[in-house]
XYZ file of C-alpha atoms in Angstrom:
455
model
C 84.075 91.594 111.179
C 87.167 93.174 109.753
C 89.627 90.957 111.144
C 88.021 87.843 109.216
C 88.101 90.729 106.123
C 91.938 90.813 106.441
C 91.826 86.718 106.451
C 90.068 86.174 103.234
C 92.910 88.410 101.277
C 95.789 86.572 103.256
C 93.875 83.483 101.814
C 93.592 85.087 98.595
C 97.159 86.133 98.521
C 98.194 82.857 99.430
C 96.127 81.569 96.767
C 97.473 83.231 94.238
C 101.196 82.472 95.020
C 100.602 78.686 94.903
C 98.548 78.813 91.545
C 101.459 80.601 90.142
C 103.750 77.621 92.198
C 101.759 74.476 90.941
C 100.118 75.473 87.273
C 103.703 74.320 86.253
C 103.365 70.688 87.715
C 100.348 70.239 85.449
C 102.062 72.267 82.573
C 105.283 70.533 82.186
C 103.142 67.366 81.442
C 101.456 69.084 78.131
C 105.363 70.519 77.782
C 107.307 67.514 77.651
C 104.355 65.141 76.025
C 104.496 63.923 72.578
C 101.849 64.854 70.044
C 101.129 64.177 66.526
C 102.131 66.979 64.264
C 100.941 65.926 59.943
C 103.834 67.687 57.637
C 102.726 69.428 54.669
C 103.351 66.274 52.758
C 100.700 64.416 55.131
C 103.316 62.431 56.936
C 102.701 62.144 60.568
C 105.368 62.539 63.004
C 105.803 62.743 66.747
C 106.810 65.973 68.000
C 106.830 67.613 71.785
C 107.844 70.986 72.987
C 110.209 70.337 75.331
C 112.742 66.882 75.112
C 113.210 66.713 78.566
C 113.967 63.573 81.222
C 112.507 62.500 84.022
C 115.981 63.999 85.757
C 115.636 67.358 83.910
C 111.726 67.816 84.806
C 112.720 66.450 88.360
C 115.361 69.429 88.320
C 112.634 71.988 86.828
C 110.516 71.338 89.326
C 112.745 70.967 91.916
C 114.291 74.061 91.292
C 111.783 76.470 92.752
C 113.007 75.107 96.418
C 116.263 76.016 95.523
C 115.202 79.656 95.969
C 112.899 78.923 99.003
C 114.786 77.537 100.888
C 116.929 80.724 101.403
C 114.825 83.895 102.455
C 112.553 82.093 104.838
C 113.873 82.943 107.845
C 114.875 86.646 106.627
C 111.048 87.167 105.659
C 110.326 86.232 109.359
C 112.759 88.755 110.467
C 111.443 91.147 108.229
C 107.952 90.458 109.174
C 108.287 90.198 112.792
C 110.106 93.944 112.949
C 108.237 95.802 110.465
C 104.510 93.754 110.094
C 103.666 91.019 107.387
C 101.662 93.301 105.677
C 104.251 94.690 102.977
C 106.300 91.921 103.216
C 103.523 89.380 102.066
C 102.503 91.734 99.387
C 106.312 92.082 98.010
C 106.130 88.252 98.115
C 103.276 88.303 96.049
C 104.264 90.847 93.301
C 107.293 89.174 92.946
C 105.487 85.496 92.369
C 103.444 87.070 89.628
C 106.288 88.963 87.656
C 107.896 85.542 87.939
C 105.247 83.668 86.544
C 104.397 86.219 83.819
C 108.171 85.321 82.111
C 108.201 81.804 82.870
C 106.851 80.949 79.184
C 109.635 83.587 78.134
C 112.461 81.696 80.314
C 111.187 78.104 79.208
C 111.243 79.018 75.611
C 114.821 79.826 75.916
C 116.771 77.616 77.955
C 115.998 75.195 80.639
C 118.612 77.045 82.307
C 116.615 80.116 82.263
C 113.730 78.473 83.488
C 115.463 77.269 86.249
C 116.989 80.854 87.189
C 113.289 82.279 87.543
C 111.516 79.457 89.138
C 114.672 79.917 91.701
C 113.894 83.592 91.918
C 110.071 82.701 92.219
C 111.010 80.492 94.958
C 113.416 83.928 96.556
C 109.954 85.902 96.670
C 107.686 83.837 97.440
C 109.322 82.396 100.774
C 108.446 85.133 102.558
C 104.628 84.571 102.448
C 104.442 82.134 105.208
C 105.911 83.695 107.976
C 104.653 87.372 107.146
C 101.163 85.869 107.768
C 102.007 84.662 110.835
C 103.055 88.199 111.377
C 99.855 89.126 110.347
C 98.157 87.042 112.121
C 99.834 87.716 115.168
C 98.712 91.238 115.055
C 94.835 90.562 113.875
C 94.054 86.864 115.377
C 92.455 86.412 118.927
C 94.226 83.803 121.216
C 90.804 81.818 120.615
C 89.917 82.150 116.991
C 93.738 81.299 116.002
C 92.954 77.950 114.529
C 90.402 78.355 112.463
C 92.091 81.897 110.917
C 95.199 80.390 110.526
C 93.841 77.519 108.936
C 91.813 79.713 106.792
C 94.824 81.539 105.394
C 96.676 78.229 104.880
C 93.506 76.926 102.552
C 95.013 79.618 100.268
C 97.770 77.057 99.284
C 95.476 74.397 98.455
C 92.275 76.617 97.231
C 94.863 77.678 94.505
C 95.976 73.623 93.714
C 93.011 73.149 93.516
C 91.736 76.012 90.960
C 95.580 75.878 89.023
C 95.821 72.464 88.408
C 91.949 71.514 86.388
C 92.160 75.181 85.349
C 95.283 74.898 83.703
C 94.959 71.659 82.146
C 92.110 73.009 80.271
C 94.150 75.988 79.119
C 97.183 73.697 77.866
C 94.648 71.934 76.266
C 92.756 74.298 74.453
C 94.505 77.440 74.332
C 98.113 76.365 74.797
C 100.610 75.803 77.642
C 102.118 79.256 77.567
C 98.716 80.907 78.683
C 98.563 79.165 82.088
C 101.045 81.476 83.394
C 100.119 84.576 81.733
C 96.719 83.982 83.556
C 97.493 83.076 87.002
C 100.450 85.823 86.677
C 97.431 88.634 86.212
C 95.291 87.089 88.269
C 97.569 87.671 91.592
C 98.397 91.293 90.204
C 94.925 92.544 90.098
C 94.561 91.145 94.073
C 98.001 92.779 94.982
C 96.168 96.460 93.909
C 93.416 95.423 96.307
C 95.599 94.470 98.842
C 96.894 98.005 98.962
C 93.601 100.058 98.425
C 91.674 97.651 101.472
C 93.595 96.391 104.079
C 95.852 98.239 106.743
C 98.859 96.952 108.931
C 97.219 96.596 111.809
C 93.624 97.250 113.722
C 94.540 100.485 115.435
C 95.164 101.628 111.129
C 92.375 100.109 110.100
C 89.708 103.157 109.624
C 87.260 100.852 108.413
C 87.113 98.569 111.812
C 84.954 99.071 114.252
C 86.021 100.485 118.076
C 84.601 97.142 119.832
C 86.660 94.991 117.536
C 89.715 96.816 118.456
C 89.207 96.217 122.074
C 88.498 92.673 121.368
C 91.788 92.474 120.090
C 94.129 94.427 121.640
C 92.095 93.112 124.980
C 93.240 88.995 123.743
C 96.508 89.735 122.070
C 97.935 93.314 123.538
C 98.485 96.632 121.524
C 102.416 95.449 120.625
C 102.515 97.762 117.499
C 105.374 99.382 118.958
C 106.494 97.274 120.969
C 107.303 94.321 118.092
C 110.072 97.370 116.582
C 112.306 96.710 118.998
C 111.954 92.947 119.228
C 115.108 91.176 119.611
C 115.154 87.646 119.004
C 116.816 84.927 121.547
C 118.310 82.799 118.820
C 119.920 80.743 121.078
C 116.546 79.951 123.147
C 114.895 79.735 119.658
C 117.590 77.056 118.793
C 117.718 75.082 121.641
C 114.252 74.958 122.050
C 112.546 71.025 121.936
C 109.297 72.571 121.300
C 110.050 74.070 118.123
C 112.266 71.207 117.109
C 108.979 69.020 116.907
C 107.824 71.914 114.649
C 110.224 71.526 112.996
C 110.957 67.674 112.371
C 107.100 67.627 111.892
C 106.873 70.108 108.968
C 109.574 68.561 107.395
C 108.034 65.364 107.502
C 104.255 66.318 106.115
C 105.980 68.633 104.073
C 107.872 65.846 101.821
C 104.511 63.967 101.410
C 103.018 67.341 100.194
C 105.589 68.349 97.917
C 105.873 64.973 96.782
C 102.600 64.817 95.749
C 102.065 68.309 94.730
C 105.142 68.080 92.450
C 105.273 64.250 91.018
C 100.759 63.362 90.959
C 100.035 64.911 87.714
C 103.138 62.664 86.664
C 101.981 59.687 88.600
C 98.383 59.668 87.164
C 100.069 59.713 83.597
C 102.456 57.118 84.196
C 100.152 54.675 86.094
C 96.497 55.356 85.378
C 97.353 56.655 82.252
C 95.011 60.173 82.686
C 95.196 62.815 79.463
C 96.871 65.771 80.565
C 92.768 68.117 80.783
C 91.397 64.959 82.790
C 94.821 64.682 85.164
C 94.090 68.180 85.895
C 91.197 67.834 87.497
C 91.881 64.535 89.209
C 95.128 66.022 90.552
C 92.703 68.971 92.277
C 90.587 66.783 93.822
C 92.981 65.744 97.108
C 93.449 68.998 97.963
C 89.928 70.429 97.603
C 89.349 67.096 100.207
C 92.031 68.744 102.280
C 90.523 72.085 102.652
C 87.585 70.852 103.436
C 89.053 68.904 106.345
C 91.146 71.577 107.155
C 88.848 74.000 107.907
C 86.421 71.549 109.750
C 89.718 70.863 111.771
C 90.483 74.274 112.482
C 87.103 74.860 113.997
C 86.977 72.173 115.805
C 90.510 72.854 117.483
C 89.295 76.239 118.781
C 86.043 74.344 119.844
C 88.055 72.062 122.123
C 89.862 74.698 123.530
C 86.976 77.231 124.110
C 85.366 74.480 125.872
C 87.617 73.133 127.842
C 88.255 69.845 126.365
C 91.378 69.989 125.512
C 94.545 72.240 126.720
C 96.314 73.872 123.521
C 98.994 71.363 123.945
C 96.803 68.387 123.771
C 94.949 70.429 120.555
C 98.114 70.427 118.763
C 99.204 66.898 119.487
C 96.557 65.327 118.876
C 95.478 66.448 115.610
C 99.147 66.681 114.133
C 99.918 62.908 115.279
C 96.526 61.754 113.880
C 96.738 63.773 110.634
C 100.209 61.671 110.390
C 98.492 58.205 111.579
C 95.632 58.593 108.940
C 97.856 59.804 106.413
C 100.720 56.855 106.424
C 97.574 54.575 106.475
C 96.215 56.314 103.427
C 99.817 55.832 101.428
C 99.762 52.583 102.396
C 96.748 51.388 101.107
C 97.625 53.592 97.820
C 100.965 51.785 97.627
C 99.616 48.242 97.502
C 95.768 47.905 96.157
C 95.641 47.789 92.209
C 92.486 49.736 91.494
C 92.620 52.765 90.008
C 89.937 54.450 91.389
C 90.892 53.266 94.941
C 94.540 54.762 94.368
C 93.100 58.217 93.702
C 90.831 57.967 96.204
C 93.666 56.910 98.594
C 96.285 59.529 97.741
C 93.043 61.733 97.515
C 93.074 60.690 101.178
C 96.719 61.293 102.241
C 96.602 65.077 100.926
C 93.703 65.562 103.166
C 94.851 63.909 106.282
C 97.889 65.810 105.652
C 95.851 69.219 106.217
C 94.969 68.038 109.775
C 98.233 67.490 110.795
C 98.775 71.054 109.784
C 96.506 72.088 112.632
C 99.625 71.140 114.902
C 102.598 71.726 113.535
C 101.692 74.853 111.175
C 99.953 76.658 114.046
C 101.969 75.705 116.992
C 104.372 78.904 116.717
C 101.721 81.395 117.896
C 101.257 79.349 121.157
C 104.941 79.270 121.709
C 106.309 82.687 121.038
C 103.582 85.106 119.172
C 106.492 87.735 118.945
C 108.670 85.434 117.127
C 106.447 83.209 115.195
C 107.301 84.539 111.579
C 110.590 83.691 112.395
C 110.157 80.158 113.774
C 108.048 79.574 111.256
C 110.808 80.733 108.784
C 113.202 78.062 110.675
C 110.851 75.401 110.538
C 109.795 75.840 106.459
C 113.614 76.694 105.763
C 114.348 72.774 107.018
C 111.008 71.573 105.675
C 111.964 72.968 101.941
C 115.277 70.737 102.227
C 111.995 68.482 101.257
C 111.170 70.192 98.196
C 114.271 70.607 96.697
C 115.149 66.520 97.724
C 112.018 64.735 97.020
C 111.732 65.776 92.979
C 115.266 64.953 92.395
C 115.123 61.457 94.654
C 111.831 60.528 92.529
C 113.191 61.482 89.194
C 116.029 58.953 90.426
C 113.630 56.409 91.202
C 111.199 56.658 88.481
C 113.055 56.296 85.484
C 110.451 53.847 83.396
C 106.922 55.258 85.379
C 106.476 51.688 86.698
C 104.263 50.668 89.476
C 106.523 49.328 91.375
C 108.899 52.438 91.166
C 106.377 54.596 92.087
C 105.744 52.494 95.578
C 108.994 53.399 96.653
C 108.226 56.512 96.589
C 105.220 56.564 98.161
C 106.959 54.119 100.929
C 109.261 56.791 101.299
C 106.463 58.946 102.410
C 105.561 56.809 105.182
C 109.058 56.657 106.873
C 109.068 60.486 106.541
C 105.298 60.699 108.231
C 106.247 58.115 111.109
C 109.452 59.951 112.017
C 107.589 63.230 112.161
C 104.707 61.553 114.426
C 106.527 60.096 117.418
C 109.081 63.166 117.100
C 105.889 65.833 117.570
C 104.102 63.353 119.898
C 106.784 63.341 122.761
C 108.403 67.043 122.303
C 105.308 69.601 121.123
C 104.215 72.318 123.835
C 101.465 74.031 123.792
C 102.461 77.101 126.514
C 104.109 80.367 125.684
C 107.920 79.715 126.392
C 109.613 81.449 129.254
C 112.658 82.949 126.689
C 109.175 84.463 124.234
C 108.117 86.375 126.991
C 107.752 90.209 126.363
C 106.026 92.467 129.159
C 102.812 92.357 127.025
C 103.182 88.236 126.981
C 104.048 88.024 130.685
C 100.592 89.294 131.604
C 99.149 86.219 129.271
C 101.241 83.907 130.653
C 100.580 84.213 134.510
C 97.024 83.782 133.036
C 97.129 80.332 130.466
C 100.889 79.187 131.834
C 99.251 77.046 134.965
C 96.822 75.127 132.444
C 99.430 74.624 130.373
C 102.055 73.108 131.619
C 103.393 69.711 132.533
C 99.786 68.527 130.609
């Protein structure tokens, strides 16, 4: 089915951003660690690329967010007006260039570094909500779940392939190269991108004419239409509904970055991991959360085609017990003193994480399919507040790479996680919101709005 061809390059795409995004949370461990380097005169000395502090590598990898945090909510614009199709793959070309300088930049300043990961973080914010512009145009009221949640394994199929991948590449070839090959990696899928897929079905000359109908007959033929979409900011705003998007994605968000950002660090610190072994530990929690992500996502739209459970309950209940699981998780992480329970713990909290992603991450579709992108800019503009906070608060806190430093962080996480789960618990809707409709949207509405509500 084409639609589900579309999909696996959004997941692709997707995947390539975060490899370029992450490879540098394993690689600024074999940057800033000291090695043995024998002088001519057979003296052996301790050397290391890069003499940085915790507060300097919290500030390098920190600094990405800085960026993100800014073209969000344009990119939703952009995509919600024009398509997410050449807005996603701009994002993407831009990612790569970035990460095809970045050993350039390092080499010469930290400064410089900073200034692209920054402009990485410019290009790559628009990824997000262009595919929920995409989606909005290719995904079936009842197969949004498990596509969406598809598209989001991108992010953590490429953790999981960047971080083991390029701790063997530091390791053997040298630091520099992880970039260079993630970098040409995403270009290579951004000429595919262009050669394969189309904006929408009715462009698509390689779909068939009953999956058209399918999807214009689920979703409405709004090509046009969407071009002269004006958004009710105020409505948008003011809304409680996306407010619990919002305070939710912020909260699973800081555990993510958290742990996306500070575990290669962590498992050097505390377990004491080489920086090829780390790499491969530090993939395993979110392989784990793909895996329960996509069972998730089917399930969802198994509830729902069923009759189980209304798409309000859907949401709720798997975003509120993705948080449950995951502050249980930290928890247990925080306090036991085995090592291989720890991993297997944290392992744990990345996963549960990916359920509650079912919720919040999805949860703009149901509301307002015209003007998802852009709630879903709003929502990861306030979540990234997250990314740029939580490096620089743990290079604060973890100035010696103690245990016991490390549990504040991860105690941190928790508060976070419970704030998020009674916020999303009382305030998330699952109906399409009166201010959303459009005339196309109307005609859904009288049909799902009287199952939906006041559930």
């Amino acid at each position: 089915m084409r639609r589900y061809i579309v999909v696996i390059m959004t997941f692709l795409g997707i995947f390539s951003i975060y490899s370029n995004r992450v490879c540098l949370n394993v690689a600024i461990v074999a940057m800033t660690q000291k090695f043995n380097v024998t002088l001519e005169n057979g003296t052996v000395i301790e050397d290391q690329h890069f003499d940085w502090d915790s507060k300097q590598r919290g500030l390098v990898l920190s600094s990405f967010y800085y960026g993100y945090i800014w073209t969000q909510i344009i990119g939703g614009v952009l995509a919600s007006k024009f398509g997410g199709y050449y807005v996603f793959v701009f994002g993407v070309i831009g990612s790569c260039l970035m990460a095809l300088i970045t050993p350039v930049a390092a080499s010469a300043s930290i400064y410089l570094l900073v200034t692209v990961r920054i402009i990485e973080g410019l290009v790559e914010a628009v990824i997000m909500p262009s595919m929920h512009a995409i989606l909005s145009r290719w995904a079936p009221v009842y197969e949004r779940s498990r596509m969406a949640s598809f598209c989001i394994m991108g992010c953590y199929g490429g953790t999981i392939v960047a971080m083991p991948v390029a701790g063997v590449i530091a390791s053997n070839v040298g630091w520099q190269y992880i970039f260079y090959v993630f970098g040409g990696l995403g270009s290579i899928w951004c000429v595919f991108w262009v050669l394969f897929i189309r904006p929408i079905p009715d462009k698509d000359t390689f779909i068939t004419d009953e999956e058209v109908t399918y999807i214009v007959k689920s979703i409405g033929n709004e090509a046009e239409e969407r071009k002269k979409i004006i958004h009710p900011w105020k409505s948008i705003l003011t809304s409680i509904a996306v407010w619990a998007i919002i305070i939710s994605q912020f909260a699973e968000n800081w555990s993510f970055i958290t742990l996306l950002t500070q575990l290669p660090t962590f498992l050097s610190d505390v377990i004491g991991l080489n920086v090829q072994i780390l790499g491969v530990v530090s993939a395993i929690p979110y392989l784990t959360r793909s895996c329960f992500l996509s069972i998730g996502g089917y399930l969802a739209d198994w509830c729902q085609i069923k009759g189980y459970l209304t798409t309000r309950q859907v949401r709720r209940y798997f975003s509120c017990g993705g948080f449950v699981a995951l502050c249980a998780s930290v928890l247990l992480a925080t306090f036991l003193d085995n090592s291989v329970a720890v991993v297997l713990f944290l392992t744990l909290t990345v996963a549960f994480g990916g359920i509650a992603c079912i919720g919040h991450m999805i949860n703009a579709l149901d509301l307002a399919p015209n003007h998802a992108s852009v709630i879903f800019g709003l929502s990861n503009s306030v979540a990234t507040i997250g990314g740029i906070t939580s490096p620089l608060l743990t290079g604060e806190i973890v100035t010696e790479g103690t245990k016991e430093q490390w549990q504040i962080v991860f105690l941190v996480i928790v508060g976070m996680n419970v704030i998020g789960c009674i916020f999303y618990w009382f305030f998330a809707r699952g109906e399409l919101q009166p201010w959303a409709n459009s005339p196309v949207e109307s005609r859904k509405s009288m049909q799902m709005e009287n199952s939906e509500k006041n559930i």
